[in-house]
Amino acid sequence: MSEYNRPTTTVISNAQNLLMEQSTQNPTASLIKEMVELAASIMPKREDEPIDIAGAIAELIGRYSVWIGQNSTLSDDSDHEAWLGSSRKKGWRYWPRYRDMLERKMPPAAIDALEISTDEVLGLLEDPNRTGSW
């Protein structure tokens, strides 16, 4: 991310929040432009720190122009018991907080891919509550 002044950074953040409300993983450049202009329109005008509209648009296009491939693993599943299901993940405190932080600078597709990959790696480890040796 390039360095922007505070008003431009606020516009980028607000526009990204608006884009996330649109429920689209891959917003078009025109939708990004529309959301940046909307976010900029509600900001107070300051001559000492003008909003860099073009920079904000370019930043968000860059954030949403990410391609994430499928992850792959090498593992030995002998004697492995799957343990990490959605019921096991309920009540986790740290991932939602971390996701909120990541959403400020990363596109949703990248965050979703990170969550899937992390769950897969964690699931390949053995259940810490499993008895016996493993």
Tab-separated table of C-alpha atoms in Angstrom:
chain	number	residue	atom	x	y	z
A	1	MET	CA	0.000	0.000	0.000
A	2	SER	CA	1.296	3.415	-0.918
A	3	GLU	CA	1.456	6.168	1.640
A	4	TYR	CA	-1.594	8.424	1.492
A	5	ASN	CA	-2.654	11.327	3.648
A	6	ARG	CA	-5.222	10.736	6.365
A	7	PRO	CA	-8.316	11.859	4.391
A	8	THR	CA	-7.368	9.629	1.446
A	9	THR	CA	-6.738	6.684	3.773
A	10	THR	CA	-10.170	7.248	5.330
A	11	VAL	CA	-11.791	7.343	1.877
A	12	ILE	CA	-10.037	4.087	0.929
A	13	SER	CA	-11.225	2.419	4.133
A	14	ASN	CA	-14.799	3.672	3.784
A	15	ALA	CA	-14.972	2.737	0.096
A	16	GLN	CA	-13.691	-0.762	0.889
A	17	ASN	CA	-16.378	-1.122	3.566
A	18	LEU	CA	-18.996	-0.043	1.021
A	19	LEU	CA	-17.633	-2.575	-1.474
A	20	MET	CA	-17.831	-5.358	1.114
A	21	GLU	CA	-21.493	-4.457	1.663
A	22	GLN	CA	-22.068	-5.009	-2.076
A	23	SER	CA	-21.404	-8.747	-1.520
A	24	THR	CA	-19.234	-9.109	-4.582
A	25	GLN	CA	-15.833	-10.787	-4.492
A	26	ASN	CA	-14.613	-9.074	-7.673
A	27	PRO	CA	-15.959	-5.538	-7.978
A	28	THR	CA	-15.561	-3.814	-11.327
A	29	ALA	CA	-13.394	-0.745	-11.752
A	30	SER	CA	-16.536	1.341	-12.287
A	31	LEU	CA	-18.066	0.094	-9.011
A	32	ILE	CA	-14.805	0.848	-7.190
A	33	LYS	CA	-14.774	4.357	-8.693
A	34	GLU	CA	-18.403	4.882	-7.672
A	35	MET	CA	-17.744	3.798	-4.072
A	36	VAL	CA	-14.597	5.955	-3.802
A	37	GLU	CA	-16.497	8.985	-5.086
A	38	LEU	CA	-19.338	8.292	-2.648
A	39	ALA	CA	-16.910	7.925	0.263
A	40	ALA	CA	-15.091	11.117	-0.775
A	41	SER	CA	-18.342	13.075	-1.049
A	42	ILE	CA	-19.055	12.722	2.663
A	43	MET	CA	-15.581	13.831	3.732
A	44	PRO	CA	-15.020	17.453	4.756
A	45	LYS	CA	-12.974	19.337	2.152
A	46	ARG	CA	-9.503	20.352	3.340
A	47	GLU	CA	-7.184	22.343	1.113
A	48	ASP	CA	-4.135	21.427	3.197
A	49	GLU	CA	-4.812	17.676	2.709
A	50	PRO	CA	-6.705	17.056	-0.524
A	51	ILE	CA	-8.187	13.623	-1.172
A	52	ASP	CA	-6.323	11.688	-3.856
A	53	ILE	CA	-9.323	10.179	-5.664
A	54	ALA	CA	-7.229	8.608	-8.438
A	55	GLY	CA	-4.833	7.141	-5.877
A	56	ALA	CA	-7.706	5.723	-3.818
A	57	ILE	CA	-9.230	4.115	-6.913
A	58	ALA	CA	-5.870	2.657	-7.961
A	59	GLU	CA	-5.250	1.325	-4.443
A	60	LEU	CA	-8.593	-0.481	-4.318
A	61	ILE	CA	-8.255	-1.846	-7.842
A	62	GLY	CA	-4.885	-3.234	-6.763
A	63	ARG	CA	-6.366	-4.792	-3.637
A	64	TYR	CA	-9.168	-6.462	-5.558
A	65	SER	CA	-6.977	-7.604	-8.462
A	66	VAL	CA	-5.622	-10.574	-6.577
A	67	TRP	CA	-5.742	-14.130	-7.812
A	68	ILE	CA	-5.397	-16.869	-5.227
A	69	GLY	CA	-4.659	-20.381	-6.418
A	70	GLN	CA	-5.635	-23.601	-4.690
A	71	ASN	CA	-3.371	-24.585	-1.829
A	72	SER	CA	-1.781	-28.016	-1.806
A	73	THR	CA	-0.349	-30.161	0.962
A	74	LEU	CA	1.774	-33.220	1.410
A	75	SER	CA	0.632	-35.276	4.348
A	76	ASP	CA	0.464	-38.745	5.815
A	77	ASP	CA	-3.085	-39.425	6.959
A	78	SER	CA	-2.352	-42.825	8.487
A	79	ASP	CA	-3.731	-42.902	12.027
A	80	HIS	CA	-5.073	-39.366	11.617
A	81	GLU	CA	-8.517	-38.599	12.966
A	82	ALA	CA	-10.240	-35.548	11.524
A	83	TRP	CA	-11.192	-33.228	14.328
A	84	LEU	CA	-11.581	-29.655	13.133
A	85	GLY	CA	-15.212	-29.213	12.160
A	86	SER	CA	-17.339	-26.093	12.199
A	87	SER	CA	-18.721	-27.005	15.627
A	88	ARG	CA	-15.167	-27.111	16.962
A	89	LYS	CA	-14.473	-23.614	15.626
A	90	LYS	CA	-17.438	-21.982	17.366
A	91	GLY	CA	-16.454	-19.510	20.013
A	92	TRP	CA	-12.973	-18.865	18.659
A	93	ARG	CA	-12.040	-15.322	19.621
A	94	TYR	CA	-8.926	-14.585	17.656
A	95	TRP	CA	-9.795	-15.367	14.038
A	96	PRO	CA	-12.738	-12.906	13.823
A	97	ARG	CA	-10.543	-10.159	15.262
A	98	TYR	CA	-7.684	-11.002	12.922
A	99	ARG	CA	-10.081	-11.111	9.966
A	100	ASP	CA	-11.384	-7.644	10.881
A	101	MET	CA	-7.827	-6.337	10.873
A	102	LEU	CA	-7.004	-8.017	7.547
A	103	GLU	CA	-10.138	-6.602	5.922
A	104	ARG	CA	-8.642	-3.122	6.219
A	105	LYS	CA	-5.915	-3.958	3.699
A	106	MET	CA	-6.726	-7.192	1.896
A	107	PRO	CA	-9.466	-8.241	-0.507
A	108	PRO	CA	-12.101	-10.663	0.781
A	109	ALA	CA	-10.993	-13.395	-1.652
A	110	ALA	CA	-7.484	-13.400	-0.169
A	111	ILE	CA	-8.825	-13.507	3.383
A	112	ASP	CA	-11.192	-16.361	2.536
A	113	ALA	CA	-8.322	-18.310	0.941
A	114	LEU	CA	-6.170	-17.702	4.022
A	115	GLU	CA	-8.951	-18.999	6.272
A	116	ILE	CA	-9.385	-22.155	4.182
A	117	SER	CA	-5.649	-22.813	4.083
A	118	THR	CA	-5.246	-22.194	7.812
A	119	ASP	CA	-8.137	-24.524	8.636
A	120	GLU	CA	-6.617	-27.213	6.432
A	121	VAL	CA	-3.196	-26.968	8.081
A	122	LEU	CA	-4.688	-26.869	11.575
A	123	GLY	CA	-6.926	-29.824	10.729
A	124	LEU	CA	-3.879	-31.856	9.687
A	125	LEU	CA	-2.453	-31.474	13.169
A	126	GLU	CA	-3.800	-33.891	15.720
A	127	ASP	CA	-6.576	-33.029	18.112
A	128	PRO	CA	-4.949	-31.647	21.259
A	129	ASN	CA	-7.625	-33.450	23.294
A	130	ARG	CA	-6.999	-36.837	21.653
A	131	THR	CA	-5.775	-39.462	24.086
A	132	GLY	CA	-2.862	-41.733	23.421
A	133	SER	CA	0.241	-41.136	21.382
A	134	TRP	CA	0.062	-39.615	17.967
